mmCIF file of C-alpha atoms and ligand atoms in Angstrom:
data_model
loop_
_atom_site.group_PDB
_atom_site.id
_atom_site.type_symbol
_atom_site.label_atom_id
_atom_site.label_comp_id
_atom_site.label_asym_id
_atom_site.label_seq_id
_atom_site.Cartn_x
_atom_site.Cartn_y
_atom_site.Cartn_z
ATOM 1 C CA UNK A 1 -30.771 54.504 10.598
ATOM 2 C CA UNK A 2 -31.333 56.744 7.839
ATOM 3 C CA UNK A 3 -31.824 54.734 4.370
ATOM 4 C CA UNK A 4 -28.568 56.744 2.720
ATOM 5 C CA UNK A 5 -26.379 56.271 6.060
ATOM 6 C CA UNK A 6 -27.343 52.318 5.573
ATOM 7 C CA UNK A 7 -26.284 53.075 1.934
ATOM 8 C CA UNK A 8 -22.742 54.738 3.022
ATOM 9 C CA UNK A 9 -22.346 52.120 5.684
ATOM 10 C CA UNK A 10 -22.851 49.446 3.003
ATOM 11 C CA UNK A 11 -20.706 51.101 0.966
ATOM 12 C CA UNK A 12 -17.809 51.172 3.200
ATOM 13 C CA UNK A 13 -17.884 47.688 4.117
ATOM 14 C CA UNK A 14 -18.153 46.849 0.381
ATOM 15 C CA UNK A 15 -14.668 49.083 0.030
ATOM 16 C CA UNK A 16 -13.313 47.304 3.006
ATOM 17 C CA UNK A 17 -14.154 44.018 1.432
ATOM 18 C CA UNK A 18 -12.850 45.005 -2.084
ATOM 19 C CA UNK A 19 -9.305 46.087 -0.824
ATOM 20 C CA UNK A 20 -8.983 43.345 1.395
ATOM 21 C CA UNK A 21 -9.693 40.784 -1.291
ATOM 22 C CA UNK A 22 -7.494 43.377 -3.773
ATOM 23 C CA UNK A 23 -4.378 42.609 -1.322
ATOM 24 C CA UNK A 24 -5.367 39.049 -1.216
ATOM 25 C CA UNK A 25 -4.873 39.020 -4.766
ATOM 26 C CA UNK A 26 -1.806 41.315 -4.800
ATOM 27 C CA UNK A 27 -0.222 38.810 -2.022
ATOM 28 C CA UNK A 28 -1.211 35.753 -4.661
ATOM 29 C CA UNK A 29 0.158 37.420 -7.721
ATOM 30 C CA UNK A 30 3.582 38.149 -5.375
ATOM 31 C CA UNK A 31 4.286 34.631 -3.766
ATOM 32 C CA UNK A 32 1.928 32.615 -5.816
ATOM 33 C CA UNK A 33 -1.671 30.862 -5.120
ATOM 34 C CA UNK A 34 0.073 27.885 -3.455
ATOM 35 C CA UNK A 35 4.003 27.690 -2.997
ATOM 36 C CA UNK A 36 5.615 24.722 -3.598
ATOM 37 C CA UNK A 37 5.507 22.389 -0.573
ATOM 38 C CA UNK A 38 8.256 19.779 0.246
ATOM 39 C CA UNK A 39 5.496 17.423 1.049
ATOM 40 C CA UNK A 40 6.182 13.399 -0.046
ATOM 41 C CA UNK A 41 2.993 13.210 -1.872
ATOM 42 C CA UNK A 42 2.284 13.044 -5.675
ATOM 43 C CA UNK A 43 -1.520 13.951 -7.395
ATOM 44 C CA UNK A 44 -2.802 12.103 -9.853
ATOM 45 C CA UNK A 45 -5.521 13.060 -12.721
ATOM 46 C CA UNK A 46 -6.186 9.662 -14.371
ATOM 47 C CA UNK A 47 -8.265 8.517 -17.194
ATOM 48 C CA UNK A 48 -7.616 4.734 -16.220
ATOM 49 C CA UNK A 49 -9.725 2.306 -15.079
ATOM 50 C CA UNK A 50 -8.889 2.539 -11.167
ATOM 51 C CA UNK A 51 -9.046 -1.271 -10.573
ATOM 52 C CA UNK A 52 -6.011 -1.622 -13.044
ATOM 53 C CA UNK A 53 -3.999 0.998 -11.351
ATOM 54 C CA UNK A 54 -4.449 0.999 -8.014
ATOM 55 C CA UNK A 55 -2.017 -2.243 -7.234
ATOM 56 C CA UNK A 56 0.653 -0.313 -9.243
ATOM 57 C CA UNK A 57 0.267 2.981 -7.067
ATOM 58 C CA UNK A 58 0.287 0.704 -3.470
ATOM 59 C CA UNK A 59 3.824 -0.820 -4.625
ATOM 60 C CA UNK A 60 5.200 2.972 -5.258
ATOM 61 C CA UNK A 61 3.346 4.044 -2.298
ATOM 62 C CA UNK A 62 5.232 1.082 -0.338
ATOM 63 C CA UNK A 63 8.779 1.264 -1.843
ATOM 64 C CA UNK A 64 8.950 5.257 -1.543
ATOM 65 C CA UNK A 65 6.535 5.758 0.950
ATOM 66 C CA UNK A 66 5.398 8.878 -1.022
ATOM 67 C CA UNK A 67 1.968 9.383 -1.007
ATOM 68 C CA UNK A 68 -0.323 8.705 -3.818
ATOM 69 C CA UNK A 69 -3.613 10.237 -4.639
ATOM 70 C CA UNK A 70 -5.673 9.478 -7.494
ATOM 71 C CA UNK A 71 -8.438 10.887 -8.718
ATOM 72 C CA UNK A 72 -10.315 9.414 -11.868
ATOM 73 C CA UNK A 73 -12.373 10.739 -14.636
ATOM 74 C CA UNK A 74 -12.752 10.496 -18.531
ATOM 75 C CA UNK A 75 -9.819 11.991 -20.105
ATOM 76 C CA UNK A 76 -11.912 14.591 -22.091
ATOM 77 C CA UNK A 77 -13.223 15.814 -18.695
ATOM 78 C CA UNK A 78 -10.025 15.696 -16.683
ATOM 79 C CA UNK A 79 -8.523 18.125 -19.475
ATOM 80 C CA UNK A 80 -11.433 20.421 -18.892
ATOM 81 C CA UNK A 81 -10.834 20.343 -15.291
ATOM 82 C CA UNK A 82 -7.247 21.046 -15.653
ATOM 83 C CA UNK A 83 -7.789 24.057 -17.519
ATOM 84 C CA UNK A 84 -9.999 25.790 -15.275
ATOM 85 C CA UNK A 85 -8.122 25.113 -12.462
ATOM 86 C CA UNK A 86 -5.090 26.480 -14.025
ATOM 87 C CA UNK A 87 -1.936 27.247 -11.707
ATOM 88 C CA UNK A 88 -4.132 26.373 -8.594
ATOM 89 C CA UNK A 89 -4.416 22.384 -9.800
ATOM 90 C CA UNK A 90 -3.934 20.313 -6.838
ATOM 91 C CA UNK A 91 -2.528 17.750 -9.758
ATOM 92 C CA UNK A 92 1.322 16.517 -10.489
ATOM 93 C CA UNK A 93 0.365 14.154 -13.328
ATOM 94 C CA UNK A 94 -1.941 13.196 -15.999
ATOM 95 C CA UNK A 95 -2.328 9.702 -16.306
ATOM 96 C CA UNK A 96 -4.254 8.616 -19.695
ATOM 97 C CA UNK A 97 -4.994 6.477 -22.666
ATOM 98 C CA UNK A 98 -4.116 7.235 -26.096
ATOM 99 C CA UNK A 99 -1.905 9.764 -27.877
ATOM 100 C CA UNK A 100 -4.522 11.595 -29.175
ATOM 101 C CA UNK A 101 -5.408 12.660 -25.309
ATOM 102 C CA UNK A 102 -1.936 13.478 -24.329
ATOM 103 C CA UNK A 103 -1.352 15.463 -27.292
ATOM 104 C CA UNK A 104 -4.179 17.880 -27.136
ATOM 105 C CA UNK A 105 -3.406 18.051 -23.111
ATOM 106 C CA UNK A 106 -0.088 19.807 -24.667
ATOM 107 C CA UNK A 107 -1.793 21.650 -27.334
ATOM 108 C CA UNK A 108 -3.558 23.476 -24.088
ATOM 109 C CA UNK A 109 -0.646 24.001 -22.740
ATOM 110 C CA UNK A 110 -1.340 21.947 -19.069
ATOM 111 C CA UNK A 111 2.681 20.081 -19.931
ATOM 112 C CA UNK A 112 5.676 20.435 -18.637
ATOM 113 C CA UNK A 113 8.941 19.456 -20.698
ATOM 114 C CA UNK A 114 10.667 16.725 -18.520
ATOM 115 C CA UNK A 115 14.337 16.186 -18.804
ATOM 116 C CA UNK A 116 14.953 12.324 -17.745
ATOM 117 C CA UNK A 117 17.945 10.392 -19.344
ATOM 118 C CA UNK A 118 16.201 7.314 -17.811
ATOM 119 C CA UNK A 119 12.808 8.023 -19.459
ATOM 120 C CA UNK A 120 14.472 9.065 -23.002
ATOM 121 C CA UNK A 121 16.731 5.855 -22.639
ATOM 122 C CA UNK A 122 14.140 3.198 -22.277
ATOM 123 C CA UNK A 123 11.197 4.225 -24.211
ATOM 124 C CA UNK A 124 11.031 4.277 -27.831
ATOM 125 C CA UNK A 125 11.240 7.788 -29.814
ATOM 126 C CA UNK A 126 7.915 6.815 -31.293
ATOM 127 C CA UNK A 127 6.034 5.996 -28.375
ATOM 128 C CA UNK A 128 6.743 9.864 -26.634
ATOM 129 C CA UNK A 129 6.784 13.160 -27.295
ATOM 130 C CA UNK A 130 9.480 15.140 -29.232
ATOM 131 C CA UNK A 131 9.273 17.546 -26.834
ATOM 132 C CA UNK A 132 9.014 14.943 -23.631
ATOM 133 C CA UNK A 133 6.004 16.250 -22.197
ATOM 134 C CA UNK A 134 4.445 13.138 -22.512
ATOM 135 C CA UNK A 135 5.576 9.462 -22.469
ATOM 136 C CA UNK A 136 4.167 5.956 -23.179
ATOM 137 C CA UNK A 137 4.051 3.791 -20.080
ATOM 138 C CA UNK A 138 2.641 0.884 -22.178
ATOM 139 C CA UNK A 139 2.059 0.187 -25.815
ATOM 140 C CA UNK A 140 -0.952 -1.368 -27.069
ATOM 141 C CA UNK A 141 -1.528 -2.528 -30.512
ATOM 142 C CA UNK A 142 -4.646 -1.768 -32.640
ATOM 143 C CA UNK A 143 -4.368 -4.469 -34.921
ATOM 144 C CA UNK A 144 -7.009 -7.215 -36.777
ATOM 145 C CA UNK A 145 -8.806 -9.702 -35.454
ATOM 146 C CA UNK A 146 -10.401 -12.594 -37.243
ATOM 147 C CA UNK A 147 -13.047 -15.143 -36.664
ATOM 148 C CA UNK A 148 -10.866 -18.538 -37.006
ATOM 149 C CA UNK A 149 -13.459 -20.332 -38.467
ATOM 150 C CA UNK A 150 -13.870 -18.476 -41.293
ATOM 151 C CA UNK A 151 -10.764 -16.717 -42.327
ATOM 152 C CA UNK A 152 -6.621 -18.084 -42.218
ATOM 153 C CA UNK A 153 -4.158 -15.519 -41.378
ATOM 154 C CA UNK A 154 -3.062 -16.426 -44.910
ATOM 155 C CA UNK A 155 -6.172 -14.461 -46.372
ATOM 156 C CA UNK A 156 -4.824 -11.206 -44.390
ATOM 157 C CA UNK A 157 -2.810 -8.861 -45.658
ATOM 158 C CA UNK A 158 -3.254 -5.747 -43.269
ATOM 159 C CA UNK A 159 -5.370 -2.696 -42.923
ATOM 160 C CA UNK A 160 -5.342 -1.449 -46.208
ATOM 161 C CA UNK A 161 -6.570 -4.612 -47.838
ATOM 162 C CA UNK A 162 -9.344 -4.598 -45.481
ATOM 163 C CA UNK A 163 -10.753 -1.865 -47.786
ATOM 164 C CA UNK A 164 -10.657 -4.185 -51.034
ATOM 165 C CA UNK A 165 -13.689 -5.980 -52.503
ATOM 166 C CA UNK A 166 -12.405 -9.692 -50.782
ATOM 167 C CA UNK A 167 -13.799 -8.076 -47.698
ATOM 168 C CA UNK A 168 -17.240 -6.787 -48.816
ATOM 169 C CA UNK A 169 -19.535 -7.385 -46.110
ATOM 170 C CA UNK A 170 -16.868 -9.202 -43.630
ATOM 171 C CA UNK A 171 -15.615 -6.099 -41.625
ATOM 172 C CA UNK A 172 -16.893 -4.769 -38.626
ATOM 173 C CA UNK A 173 -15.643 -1.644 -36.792
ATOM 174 C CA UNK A 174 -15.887 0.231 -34.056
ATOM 175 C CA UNK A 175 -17.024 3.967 -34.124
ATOM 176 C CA UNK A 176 -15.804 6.707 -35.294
ATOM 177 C CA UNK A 177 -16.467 8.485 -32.119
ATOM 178 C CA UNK A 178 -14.054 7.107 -30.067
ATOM 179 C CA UNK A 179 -10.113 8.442 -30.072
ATOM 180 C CA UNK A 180 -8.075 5.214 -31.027
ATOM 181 C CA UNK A 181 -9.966 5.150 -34.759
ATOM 182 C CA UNK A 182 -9.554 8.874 -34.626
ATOM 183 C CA UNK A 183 -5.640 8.297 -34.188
ATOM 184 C CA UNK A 184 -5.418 4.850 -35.935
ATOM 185 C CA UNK A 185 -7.087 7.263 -39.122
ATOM 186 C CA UNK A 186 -4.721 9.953 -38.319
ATOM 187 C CA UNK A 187 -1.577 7.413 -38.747
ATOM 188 C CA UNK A 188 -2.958 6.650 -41.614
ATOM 189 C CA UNK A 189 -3.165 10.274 -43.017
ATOM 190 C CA UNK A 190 0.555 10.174 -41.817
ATOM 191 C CA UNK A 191 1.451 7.018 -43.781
ATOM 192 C CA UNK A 192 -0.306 7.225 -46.851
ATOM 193 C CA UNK A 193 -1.368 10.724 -47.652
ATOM 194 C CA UNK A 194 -4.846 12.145 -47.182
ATOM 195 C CA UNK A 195 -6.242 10.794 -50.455
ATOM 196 C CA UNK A 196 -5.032 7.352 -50.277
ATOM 197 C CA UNK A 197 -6.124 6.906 -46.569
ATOM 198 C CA UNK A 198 -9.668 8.145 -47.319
ATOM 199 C CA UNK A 199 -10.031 5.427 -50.153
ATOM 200 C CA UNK A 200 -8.724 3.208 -47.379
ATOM 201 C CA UNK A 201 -11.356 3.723 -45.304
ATOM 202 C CA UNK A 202 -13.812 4.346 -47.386
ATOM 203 C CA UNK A 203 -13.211 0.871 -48.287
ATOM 204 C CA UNK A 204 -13.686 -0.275 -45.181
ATOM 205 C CA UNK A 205 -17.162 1.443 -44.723
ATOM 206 C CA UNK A 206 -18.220 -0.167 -47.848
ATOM 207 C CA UNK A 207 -17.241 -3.410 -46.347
ATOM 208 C CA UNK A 208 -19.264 -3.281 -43.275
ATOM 209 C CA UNK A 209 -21.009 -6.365 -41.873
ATOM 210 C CA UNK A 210 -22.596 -4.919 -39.349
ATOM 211 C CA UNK A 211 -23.208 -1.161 -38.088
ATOM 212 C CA UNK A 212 -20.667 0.009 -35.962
ATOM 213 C CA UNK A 213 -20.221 -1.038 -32.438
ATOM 214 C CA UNK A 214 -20.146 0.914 -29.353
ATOM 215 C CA UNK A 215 -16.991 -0.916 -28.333
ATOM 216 C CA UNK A 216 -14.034 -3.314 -28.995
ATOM 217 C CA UNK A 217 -15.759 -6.074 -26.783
ATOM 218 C CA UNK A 218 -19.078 -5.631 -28.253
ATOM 219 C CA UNK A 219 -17.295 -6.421 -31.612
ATOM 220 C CA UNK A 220 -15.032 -9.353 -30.510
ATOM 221 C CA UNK A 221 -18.536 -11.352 -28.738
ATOM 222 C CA UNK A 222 -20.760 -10.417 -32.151
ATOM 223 C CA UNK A 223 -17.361 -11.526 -34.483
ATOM 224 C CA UNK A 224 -17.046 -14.677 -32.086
ATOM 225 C CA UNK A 225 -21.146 -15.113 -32.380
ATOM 226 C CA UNK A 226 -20.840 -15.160 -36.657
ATOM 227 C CA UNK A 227 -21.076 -12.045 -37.779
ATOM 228 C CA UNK A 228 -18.561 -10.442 -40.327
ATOM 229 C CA UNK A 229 -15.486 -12.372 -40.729
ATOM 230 C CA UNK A 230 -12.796 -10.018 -39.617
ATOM 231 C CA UNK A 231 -12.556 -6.482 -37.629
ATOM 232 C CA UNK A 232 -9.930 -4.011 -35.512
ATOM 233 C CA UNK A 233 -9.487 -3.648 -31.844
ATOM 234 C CA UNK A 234 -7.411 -3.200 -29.541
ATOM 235 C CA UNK A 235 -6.143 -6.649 -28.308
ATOM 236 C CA UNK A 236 -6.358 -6.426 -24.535
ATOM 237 C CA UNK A 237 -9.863 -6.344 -25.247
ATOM 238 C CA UNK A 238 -9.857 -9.655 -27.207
ATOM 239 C CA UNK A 239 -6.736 -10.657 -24.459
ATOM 240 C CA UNK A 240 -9.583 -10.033 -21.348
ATOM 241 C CA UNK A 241 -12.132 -12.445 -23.474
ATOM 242 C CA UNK A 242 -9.596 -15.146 -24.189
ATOM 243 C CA UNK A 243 -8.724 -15.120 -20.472
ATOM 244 C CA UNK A 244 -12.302 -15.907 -19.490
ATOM 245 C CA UNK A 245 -12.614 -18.015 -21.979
ATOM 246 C CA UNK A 246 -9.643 -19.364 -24.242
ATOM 247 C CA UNK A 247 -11.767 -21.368 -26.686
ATOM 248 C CA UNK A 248 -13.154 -18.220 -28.162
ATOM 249 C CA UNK A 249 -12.792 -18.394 -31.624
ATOM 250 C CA UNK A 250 -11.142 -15.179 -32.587
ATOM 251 C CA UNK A 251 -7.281 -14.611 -33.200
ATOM 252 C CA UNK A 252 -5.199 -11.973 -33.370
ATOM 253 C CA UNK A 253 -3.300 -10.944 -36.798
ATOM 254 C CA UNK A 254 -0.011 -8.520 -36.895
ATOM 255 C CA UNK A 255 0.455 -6.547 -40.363
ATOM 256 C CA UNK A 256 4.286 -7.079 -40.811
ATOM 257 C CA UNK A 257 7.417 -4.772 -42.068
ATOM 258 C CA UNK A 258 5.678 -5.472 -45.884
ATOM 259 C CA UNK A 259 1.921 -4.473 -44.599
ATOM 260 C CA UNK A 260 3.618 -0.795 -43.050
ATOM 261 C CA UNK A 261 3.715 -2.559 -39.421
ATOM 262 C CA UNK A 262 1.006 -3.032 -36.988
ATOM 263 C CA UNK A 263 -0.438 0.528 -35.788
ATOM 264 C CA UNK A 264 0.506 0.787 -31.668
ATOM 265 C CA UNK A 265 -0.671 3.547 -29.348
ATOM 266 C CA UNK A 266 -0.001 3.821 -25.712
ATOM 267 C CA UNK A 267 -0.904 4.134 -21.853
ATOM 268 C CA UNK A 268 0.880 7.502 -21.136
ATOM 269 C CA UNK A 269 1.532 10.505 -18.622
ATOM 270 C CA UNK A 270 2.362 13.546 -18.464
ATOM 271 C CA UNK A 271 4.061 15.948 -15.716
ATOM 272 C CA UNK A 272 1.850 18.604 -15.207
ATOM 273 C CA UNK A 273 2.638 22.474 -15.870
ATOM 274 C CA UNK A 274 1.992 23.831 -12.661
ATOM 275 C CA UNK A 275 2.370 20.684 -10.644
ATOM 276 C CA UNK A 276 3.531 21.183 -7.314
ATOM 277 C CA UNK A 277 4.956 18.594 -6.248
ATOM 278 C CA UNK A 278 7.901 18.237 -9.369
ATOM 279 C CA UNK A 279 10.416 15.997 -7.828
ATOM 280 C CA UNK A 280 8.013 13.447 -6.486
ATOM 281 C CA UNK A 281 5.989 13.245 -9.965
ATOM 282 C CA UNK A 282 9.357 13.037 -11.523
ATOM 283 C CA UNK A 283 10.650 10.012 -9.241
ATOM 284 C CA UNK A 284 7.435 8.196 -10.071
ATOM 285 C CA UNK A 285 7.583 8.957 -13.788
ATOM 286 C CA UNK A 286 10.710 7.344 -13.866
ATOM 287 C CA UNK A 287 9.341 4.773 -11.125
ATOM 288 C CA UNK A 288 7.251 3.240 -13.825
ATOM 289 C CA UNK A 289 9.663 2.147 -16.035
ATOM 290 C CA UNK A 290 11.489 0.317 -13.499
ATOM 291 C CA UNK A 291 11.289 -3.727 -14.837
ATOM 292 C CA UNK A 292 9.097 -4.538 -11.993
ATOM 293 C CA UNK A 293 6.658 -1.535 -12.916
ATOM 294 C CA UNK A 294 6.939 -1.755 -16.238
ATOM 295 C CA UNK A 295 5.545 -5.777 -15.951
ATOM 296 C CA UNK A 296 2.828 -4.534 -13.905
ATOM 297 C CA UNK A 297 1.404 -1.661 -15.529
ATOM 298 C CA UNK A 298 1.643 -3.978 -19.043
ATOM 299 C CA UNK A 299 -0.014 -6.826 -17.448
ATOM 300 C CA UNK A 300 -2.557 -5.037 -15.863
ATOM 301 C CA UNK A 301 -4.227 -3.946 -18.979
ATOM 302 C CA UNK A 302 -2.626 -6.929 -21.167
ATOM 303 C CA UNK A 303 -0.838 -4.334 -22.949
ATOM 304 C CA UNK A 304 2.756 -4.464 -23.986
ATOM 305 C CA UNK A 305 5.715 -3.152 -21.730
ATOM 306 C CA UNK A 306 7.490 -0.314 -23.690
ATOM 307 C CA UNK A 307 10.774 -1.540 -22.623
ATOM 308 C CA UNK A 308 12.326 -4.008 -24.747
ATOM 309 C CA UNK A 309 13.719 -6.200 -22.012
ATOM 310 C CA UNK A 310 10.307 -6.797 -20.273
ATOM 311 C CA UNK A 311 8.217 -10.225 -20.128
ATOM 312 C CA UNK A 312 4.622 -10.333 -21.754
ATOM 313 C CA UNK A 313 1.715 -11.666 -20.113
ATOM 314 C CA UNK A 314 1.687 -15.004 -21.515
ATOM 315 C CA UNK A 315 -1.648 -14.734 -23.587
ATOM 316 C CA UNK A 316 0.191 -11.750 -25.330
ATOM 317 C CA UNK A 317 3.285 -13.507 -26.073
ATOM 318 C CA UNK A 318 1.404 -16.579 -27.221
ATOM 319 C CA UNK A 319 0.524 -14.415 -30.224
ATOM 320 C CA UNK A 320 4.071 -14.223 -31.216
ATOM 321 C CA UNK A 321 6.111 -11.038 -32.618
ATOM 322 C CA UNK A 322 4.656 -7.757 -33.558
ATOM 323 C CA UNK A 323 6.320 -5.330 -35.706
ATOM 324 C CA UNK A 324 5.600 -1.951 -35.156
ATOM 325 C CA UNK A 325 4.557 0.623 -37.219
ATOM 326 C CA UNK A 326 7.498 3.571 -35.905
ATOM 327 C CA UNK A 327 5.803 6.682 -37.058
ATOM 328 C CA UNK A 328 6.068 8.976 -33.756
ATOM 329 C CA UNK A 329 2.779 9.093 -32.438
ATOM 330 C CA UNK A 330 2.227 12.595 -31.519
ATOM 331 C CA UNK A 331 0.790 12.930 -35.771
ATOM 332 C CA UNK A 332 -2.241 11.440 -33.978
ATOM 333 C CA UNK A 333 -2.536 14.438 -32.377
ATOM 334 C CA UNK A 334 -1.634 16.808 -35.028
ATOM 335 C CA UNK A 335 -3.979 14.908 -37.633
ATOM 336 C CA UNK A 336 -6.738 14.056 -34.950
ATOM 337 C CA UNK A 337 -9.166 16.987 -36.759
ATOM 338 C CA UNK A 338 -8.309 15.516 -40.235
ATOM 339 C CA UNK A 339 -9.055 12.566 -39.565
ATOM 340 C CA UNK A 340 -12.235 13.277 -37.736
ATOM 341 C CA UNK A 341 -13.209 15.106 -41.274
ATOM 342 C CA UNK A 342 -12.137 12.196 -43.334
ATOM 343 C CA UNK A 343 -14.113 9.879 -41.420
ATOM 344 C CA UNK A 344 -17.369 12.183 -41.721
ATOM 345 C CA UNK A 345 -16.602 12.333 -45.405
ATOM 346 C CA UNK A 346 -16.863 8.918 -46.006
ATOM 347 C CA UNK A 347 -19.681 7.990 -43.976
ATOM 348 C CA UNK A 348 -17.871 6.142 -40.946
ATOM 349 C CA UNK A 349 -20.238 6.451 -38.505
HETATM 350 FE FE1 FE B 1 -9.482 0.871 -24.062
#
């Protein structure tokens, strides 16, 4: 065989292959990578810690008997994932932590608007989306914390006196890295104004005890341990430490109505743009604000149930009422970059 015949040869079955794979793609643009299927099954992307889930997906999976698949990764990564996969996402719903995430899953366009009387009914305007593609399955509070042998709740007086000179070299923080100070900074952009809510914090970075920690629980043991006096978490972090050990010496405070209300954020998900299986994400959506869900996926985490109506764990309730601070949360999106600049401004690490 003659090295140009090889060539046309070559050549031809390259054509053959190029207008077989152009009908291929002519047949997906027509009908679609992958038509809906009928299937009971609903896809999961989740952020959350699978331990804390799972139980929650085996009672759905049990009641409906509609199949649940999970699959778990860091939010940031998951939202990477979903964009390159595009339309062909195997994925119904995206499960994850914090506004912040949800919102900039809708800034990249991966949500669908979902129309559910039942999901607008029982959970609080601030705690979803205006445009319900994305709701808050639980609420958690990112509130002070205090070591009780040094300070009274008496000597609190919320976040913004946290920045005052009382507190110099009695605060400890988290990062600035991680998304709930990004969003707890961007509420505060919402409530006060840039300026005010850079002296804020600032403040706070002016009152550090200790360079900031790598995470909530790291700061609870070293605030339990002696050092600083006072600092902000989440409080199913401190509720996980009281549980294994309820002589810890760190309490929970709750800025009230006069303080601007203690700043919340939630557990949340999200049906997916080109999810396939609509109906099934849909029944689960609304699934998980059923009581008996809405318990378990609050408990879980120690978190609070959005609903109203629902029992607290006991070590939650046991720290009595918490007022919320109502600004809708999706301005933690939509002042996530601000706030990121604010907190490089001032130095917050
Ligand atoms: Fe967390």
């Amino acid at each position: 065989m003659s090295k140009k015949l090889r060539f046309v040869l070559n050549y031809c079955d390259i054509s053959i292959r190029l207008v077989t794979m152009h009908m291929i793609w002519l047949l997906l643009l027509v009908f679609g990578p992958f038509p809906a299927q009928a299937g009971d099954e609903v896809v999961i992307y989740s952020s959350r810690n699978e331990q804390l889930i799972k139980p929650i997906f085996e009672m759905f999976q049990k009641e409906t008997g509609i199949e649940v698949t999970v699959r778990t990764d860091k939010a940031g990564a998951l939202i990477q994932r979903l964009i390159s996969e595009g339309r062909r996402t195997p994925a119904d719903i995206l499960l994850t932590v914090d506004a912040g995430n949800l919102w900039l899953a809708k800034s990249k366009n991966l949500l669908a608007s979902v129309d559910s009387k039942k999901l607008e009914t029982h959970i609080p305007d601030h705690l979803r989306d205006p445009d319900n593609q994305w709701f808050g399955f639980s609420m958690r509070a990112r509130t002070l914390v205090y070591n009780k042998n040094k300070v009274s709740p008496s000597d609190l007086a919320g976040y913004e006196d946290l920045a005052g000179a009382a507190w110099k070299g009695k605060l400890l923080l988290r990062t600035s890295k991680k998304v709930y100070n990004q969003s707890l900074v961007a509420m505060l952009i919402a409530e006060h104004g840039e300026e005010k809510a850079e002296k804020i914090v600032s403040g706070w970075i002016a009152n550090l005890a200790a360079p900031v920690f790598s995470n909530d629980t790291r700061l609870i043991e070293a605030l339990a341990s002696g050092t600083g006096s006072v600092g902000i978490v989440n409080t199913y972090y401190l509720g996980r430490l009281i549980r294994d050990n309820p002589d810890l010496p760190v309490a929970p405070y709750f800025p009230d109505a006069s303080e601007g209300g203690t700043h919340v954020n939630v557990s949340g998900g999200a049906l997916l743009r080109h999810a396939k299986h609509k109906d099934t994400a849909l029944r689960l959506m609304e699934w998980l604000i059923t009581p008996k869900a809405q318990e378990a996926f609050a408990k879980a985490n120690l978190e609070y149930p959005v609903r109203k109506d629902i029992a607290r764990d006991p070590i939650v309730a046991s720290w009595g009422p918490l007022v919320q601070n109502k600004m809708n949360l999706d301005r933690a999106g939509e002042l996530q970059a601000r706030a990121i600049k604010l907190m490089d401004r001032v130095g917050y690490r």
